[in-house]
mmCIF file of C-alpha atoms in Angstrom:
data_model
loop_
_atom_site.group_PDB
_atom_site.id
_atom_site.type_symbol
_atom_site.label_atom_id
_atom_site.label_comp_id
_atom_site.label_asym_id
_atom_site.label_seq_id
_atom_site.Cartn_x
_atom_site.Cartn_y
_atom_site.Cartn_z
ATOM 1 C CA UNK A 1 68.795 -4.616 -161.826
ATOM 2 C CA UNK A 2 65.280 -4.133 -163.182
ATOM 3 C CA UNK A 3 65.692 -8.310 -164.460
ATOM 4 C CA UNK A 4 66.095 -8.733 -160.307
ATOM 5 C CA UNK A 5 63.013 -6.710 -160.080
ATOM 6 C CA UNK A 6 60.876 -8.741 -162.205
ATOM 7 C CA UNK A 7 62.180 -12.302 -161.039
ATOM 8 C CA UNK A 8 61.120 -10.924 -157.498
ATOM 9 C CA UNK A 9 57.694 -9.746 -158.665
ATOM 10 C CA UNK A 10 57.208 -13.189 -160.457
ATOM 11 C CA UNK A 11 58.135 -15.015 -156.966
ATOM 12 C CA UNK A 12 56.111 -12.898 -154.816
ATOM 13 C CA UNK A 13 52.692 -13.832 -157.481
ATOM 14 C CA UNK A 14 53.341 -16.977 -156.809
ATOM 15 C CA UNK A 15 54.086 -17.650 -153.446
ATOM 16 C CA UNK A 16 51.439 -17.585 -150.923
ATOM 17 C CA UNK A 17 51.652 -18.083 -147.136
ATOM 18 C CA UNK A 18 50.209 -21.057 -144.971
ATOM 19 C CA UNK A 19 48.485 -20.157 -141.948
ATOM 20 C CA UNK A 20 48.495 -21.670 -138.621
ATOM 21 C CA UNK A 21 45.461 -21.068 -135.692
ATOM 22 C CA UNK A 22 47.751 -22.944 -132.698
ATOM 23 C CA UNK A 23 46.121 -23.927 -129.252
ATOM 24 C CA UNK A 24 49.114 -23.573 -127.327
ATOM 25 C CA UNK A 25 51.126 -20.382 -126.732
ATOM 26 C CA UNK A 26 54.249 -20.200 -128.618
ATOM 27 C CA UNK A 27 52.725 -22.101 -131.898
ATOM 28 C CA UNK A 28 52.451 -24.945 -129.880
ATOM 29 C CA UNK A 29 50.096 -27.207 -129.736
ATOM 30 C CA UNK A 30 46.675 -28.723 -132.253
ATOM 31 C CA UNK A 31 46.735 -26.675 -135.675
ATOM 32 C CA UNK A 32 44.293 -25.569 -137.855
ATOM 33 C CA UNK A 33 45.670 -24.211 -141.172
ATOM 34 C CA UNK A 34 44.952 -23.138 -144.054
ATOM 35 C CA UNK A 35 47.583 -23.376 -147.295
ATOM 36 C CA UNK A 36 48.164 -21.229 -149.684
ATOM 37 C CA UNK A 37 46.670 -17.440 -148.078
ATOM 38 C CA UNK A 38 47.104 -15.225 -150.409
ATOM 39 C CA UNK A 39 48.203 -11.440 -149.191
ATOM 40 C CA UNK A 40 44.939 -9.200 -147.639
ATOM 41 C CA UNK A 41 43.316 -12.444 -146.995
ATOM 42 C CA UNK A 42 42.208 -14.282 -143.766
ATOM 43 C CA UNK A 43 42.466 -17.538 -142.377
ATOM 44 C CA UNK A 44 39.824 -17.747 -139.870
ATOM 45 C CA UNK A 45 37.670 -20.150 -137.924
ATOM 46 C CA UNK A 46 33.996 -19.280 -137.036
ATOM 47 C CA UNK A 47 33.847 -19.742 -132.939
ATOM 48 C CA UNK A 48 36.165 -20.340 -130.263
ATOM 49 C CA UNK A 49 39.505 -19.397 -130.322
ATOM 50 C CA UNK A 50 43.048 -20.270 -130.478
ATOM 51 C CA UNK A 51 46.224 -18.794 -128.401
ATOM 52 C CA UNK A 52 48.442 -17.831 -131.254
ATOM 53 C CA UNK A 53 48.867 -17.878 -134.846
ATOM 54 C CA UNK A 54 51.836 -18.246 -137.282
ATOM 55 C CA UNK A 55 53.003 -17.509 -140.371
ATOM 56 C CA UNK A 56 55.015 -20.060 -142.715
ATOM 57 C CA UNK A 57 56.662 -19.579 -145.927
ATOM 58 C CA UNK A 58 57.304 -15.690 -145.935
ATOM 59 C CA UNK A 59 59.986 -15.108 -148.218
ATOM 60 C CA UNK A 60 63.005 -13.162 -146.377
ATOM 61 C CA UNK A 61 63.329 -10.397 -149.086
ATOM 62 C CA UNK A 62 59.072 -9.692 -147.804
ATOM 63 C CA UNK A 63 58.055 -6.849 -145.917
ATOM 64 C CA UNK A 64 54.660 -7.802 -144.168
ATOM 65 C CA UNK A 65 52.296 -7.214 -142.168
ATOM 66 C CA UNK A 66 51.152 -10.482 -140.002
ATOM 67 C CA UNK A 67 47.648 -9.772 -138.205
ATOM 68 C CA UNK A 68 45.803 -11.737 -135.861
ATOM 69 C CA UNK A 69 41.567 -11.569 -135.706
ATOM 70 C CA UNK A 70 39.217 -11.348 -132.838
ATOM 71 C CA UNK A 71 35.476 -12.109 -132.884
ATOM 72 C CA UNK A 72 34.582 -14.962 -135.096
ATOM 73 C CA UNK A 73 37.047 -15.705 -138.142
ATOM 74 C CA UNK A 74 38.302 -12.113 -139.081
ATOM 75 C CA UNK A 75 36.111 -9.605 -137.763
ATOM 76 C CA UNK A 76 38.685 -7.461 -136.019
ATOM 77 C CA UNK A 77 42.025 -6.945 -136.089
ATOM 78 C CA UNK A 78 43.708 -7.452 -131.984
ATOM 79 C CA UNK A 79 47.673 -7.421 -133.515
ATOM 80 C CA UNK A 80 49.951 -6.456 -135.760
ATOM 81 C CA UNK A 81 53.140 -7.197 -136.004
ATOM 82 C CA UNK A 82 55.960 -7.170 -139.185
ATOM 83 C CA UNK A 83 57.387 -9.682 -140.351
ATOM 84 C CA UNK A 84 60.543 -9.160 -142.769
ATOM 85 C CA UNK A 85 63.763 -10.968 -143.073
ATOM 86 C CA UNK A 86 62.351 -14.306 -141.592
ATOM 87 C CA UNK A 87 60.592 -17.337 -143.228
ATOM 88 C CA UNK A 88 58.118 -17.807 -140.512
ATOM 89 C CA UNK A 89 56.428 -15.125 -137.430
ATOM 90 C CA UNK A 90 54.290 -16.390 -134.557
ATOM 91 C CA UNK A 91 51.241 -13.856 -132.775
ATOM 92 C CA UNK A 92 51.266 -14.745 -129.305
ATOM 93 C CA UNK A 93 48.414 -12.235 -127.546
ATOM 94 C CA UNK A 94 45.349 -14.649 -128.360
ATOM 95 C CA UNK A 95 42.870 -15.276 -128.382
ATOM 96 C CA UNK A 96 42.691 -15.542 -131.581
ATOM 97 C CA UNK A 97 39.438 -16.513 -134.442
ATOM 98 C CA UNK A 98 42.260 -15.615 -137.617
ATOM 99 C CA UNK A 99 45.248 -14.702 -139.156
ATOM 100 C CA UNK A 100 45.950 -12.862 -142.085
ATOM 101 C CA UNK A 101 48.584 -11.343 -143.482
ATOM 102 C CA UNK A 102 49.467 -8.114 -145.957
ATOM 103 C CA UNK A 103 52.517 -5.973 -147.746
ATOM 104 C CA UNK A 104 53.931 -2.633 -146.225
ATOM 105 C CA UNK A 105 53.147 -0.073 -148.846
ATOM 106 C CA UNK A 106 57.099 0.528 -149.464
ATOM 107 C CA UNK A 107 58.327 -3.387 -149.544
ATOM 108 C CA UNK A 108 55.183 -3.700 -151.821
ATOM 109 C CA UNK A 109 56.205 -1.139 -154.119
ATOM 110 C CA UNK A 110 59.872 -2.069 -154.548
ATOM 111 C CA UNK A 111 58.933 -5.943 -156.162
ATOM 112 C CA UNK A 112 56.222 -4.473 -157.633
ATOM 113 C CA UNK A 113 53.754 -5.454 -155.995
ATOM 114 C CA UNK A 114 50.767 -3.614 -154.855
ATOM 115 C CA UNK A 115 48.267 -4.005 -151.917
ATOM 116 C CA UNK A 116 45.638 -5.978 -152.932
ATOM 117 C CA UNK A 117 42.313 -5.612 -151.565
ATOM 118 C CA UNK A 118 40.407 -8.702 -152.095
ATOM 119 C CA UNK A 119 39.334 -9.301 -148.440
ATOM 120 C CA UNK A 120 39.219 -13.405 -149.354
ATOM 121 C CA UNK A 121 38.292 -15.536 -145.988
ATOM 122 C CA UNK A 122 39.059 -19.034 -146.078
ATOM 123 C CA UNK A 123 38.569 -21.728 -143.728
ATOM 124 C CA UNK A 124 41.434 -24.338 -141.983
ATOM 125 C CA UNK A 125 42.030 -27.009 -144.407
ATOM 126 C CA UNK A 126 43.452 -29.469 -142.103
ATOM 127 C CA UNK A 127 43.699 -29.769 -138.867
ATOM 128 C CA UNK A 128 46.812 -31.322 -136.678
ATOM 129 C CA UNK A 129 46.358 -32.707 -133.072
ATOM 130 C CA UNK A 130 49.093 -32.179 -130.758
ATOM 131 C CA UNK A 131 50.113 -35.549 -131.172
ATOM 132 C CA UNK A 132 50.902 -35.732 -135.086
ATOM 133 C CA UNK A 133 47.241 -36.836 -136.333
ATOM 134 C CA UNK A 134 46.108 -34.797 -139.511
ATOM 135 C CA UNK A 135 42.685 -34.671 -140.650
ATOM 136 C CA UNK A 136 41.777 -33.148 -144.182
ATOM 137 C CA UNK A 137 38.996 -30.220 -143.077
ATOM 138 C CA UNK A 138 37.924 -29.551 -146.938
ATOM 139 C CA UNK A 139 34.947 -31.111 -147.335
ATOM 140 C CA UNK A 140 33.345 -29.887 -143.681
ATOM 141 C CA UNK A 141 30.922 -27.366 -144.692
ATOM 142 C CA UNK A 142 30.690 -24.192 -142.309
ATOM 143 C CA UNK A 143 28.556 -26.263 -139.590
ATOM 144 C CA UNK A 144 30.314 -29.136 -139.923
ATOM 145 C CA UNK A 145 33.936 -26.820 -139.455
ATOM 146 C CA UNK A 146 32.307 -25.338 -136.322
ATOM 147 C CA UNK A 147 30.921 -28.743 -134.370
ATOM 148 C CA UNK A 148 34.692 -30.211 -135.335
ATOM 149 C CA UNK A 149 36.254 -26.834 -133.231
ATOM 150 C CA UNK A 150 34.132 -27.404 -130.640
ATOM 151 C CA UNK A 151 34.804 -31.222 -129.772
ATOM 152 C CA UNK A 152 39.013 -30.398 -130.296
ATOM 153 C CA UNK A 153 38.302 -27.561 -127.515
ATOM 154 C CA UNK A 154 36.223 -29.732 -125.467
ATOM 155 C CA UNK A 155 38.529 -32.457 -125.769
ATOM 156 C CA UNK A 156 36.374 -34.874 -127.243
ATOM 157 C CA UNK A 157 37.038 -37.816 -129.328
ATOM 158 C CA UNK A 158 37.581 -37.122 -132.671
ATOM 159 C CA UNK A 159 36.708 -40.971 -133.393
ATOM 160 C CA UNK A 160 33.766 -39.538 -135.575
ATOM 161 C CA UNK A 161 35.497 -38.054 -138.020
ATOM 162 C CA UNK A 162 38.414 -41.057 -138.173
ATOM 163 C CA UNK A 163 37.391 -40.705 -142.405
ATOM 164 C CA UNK A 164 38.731 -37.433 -142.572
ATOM 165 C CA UNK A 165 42.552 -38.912 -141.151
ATOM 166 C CA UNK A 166 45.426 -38.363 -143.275
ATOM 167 C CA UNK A 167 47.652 -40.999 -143.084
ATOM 168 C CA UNK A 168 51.197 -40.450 -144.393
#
């Protein structure tokens, strides 16, 4: 049983969640994400805002808390909901600047694994239209990130930033 214990722990270090900033309700719509969040840290975009965020990748046997930000990237926390038995949990009662994501004290304890407390903020890494285009957002720098928000929420062409498209 403690062998179970371990292998969970090990999985759990591992794993990290990808979060999505939607512009639709429902996790509908243009994505920003950002891969690989690791627990008690934020995914979080500087301005604007987004309508709801999700959670992908949560392994069932986790027992987490999902949180959704207010005020620019990750100042404040507007919701929390859990998230346990499920692969994937959607925040709905945008709008949203983050999303960010943390283990309940007793799940945490039971694999082992503690709250940590590191606070990290990270910035989308890609963004999705509605229609299936992807754009790598890695390079942008933080005033680059920002004038890319605000021409998706203004609806502008994103023919400026065509070398950034991810083709697949």
């Amino acid at each position: 049983m403690q062998s179970l214990a371990v292998i969970f722990a090990c999985m759990a270090a591992v794993s990290a969640l990808d979060i999505r900033l939607f512009e639709g309700r429902d996790c509908k719509g243009g994505t920003f994400t950002c891969t690989n969040v690791n627990p008690n840290s934020c995914c979080g975009i500087p301005s604007g805002g987004v309508s709801s965020v999700g959670f992908y990748g949560i392994l069932p046997q986790w027992n987490i808390e999902c949180r959704g930000h207010e005020n620019g990237r990750c100042a404040n926390t507007k919701t929390i909901q859990v998230a346990f038995n499920t692969n994937f949990k959607c925040l709905n009662d945008g709008p949203y600047t983050g999303g960010g994501y943390g283990f309940r004290a007793n799940k945490a304890r039971g694999l082992g694994l503690d709250k940590q407390t590191s606070g990290e903020q990270q910035m989308p890494d890609r963004f999705e239209t509605a229609d299936g285009r992807k754009y790598n957002l890695a390079a942008l720098d933080t005033d680059q990130l920002v004038e890319f928000i605000d021409q998706t929420a203004n609806g502008t062409s994103l023919e400026a930033y065509k070398a950034l498209e991810v083709m697949e």
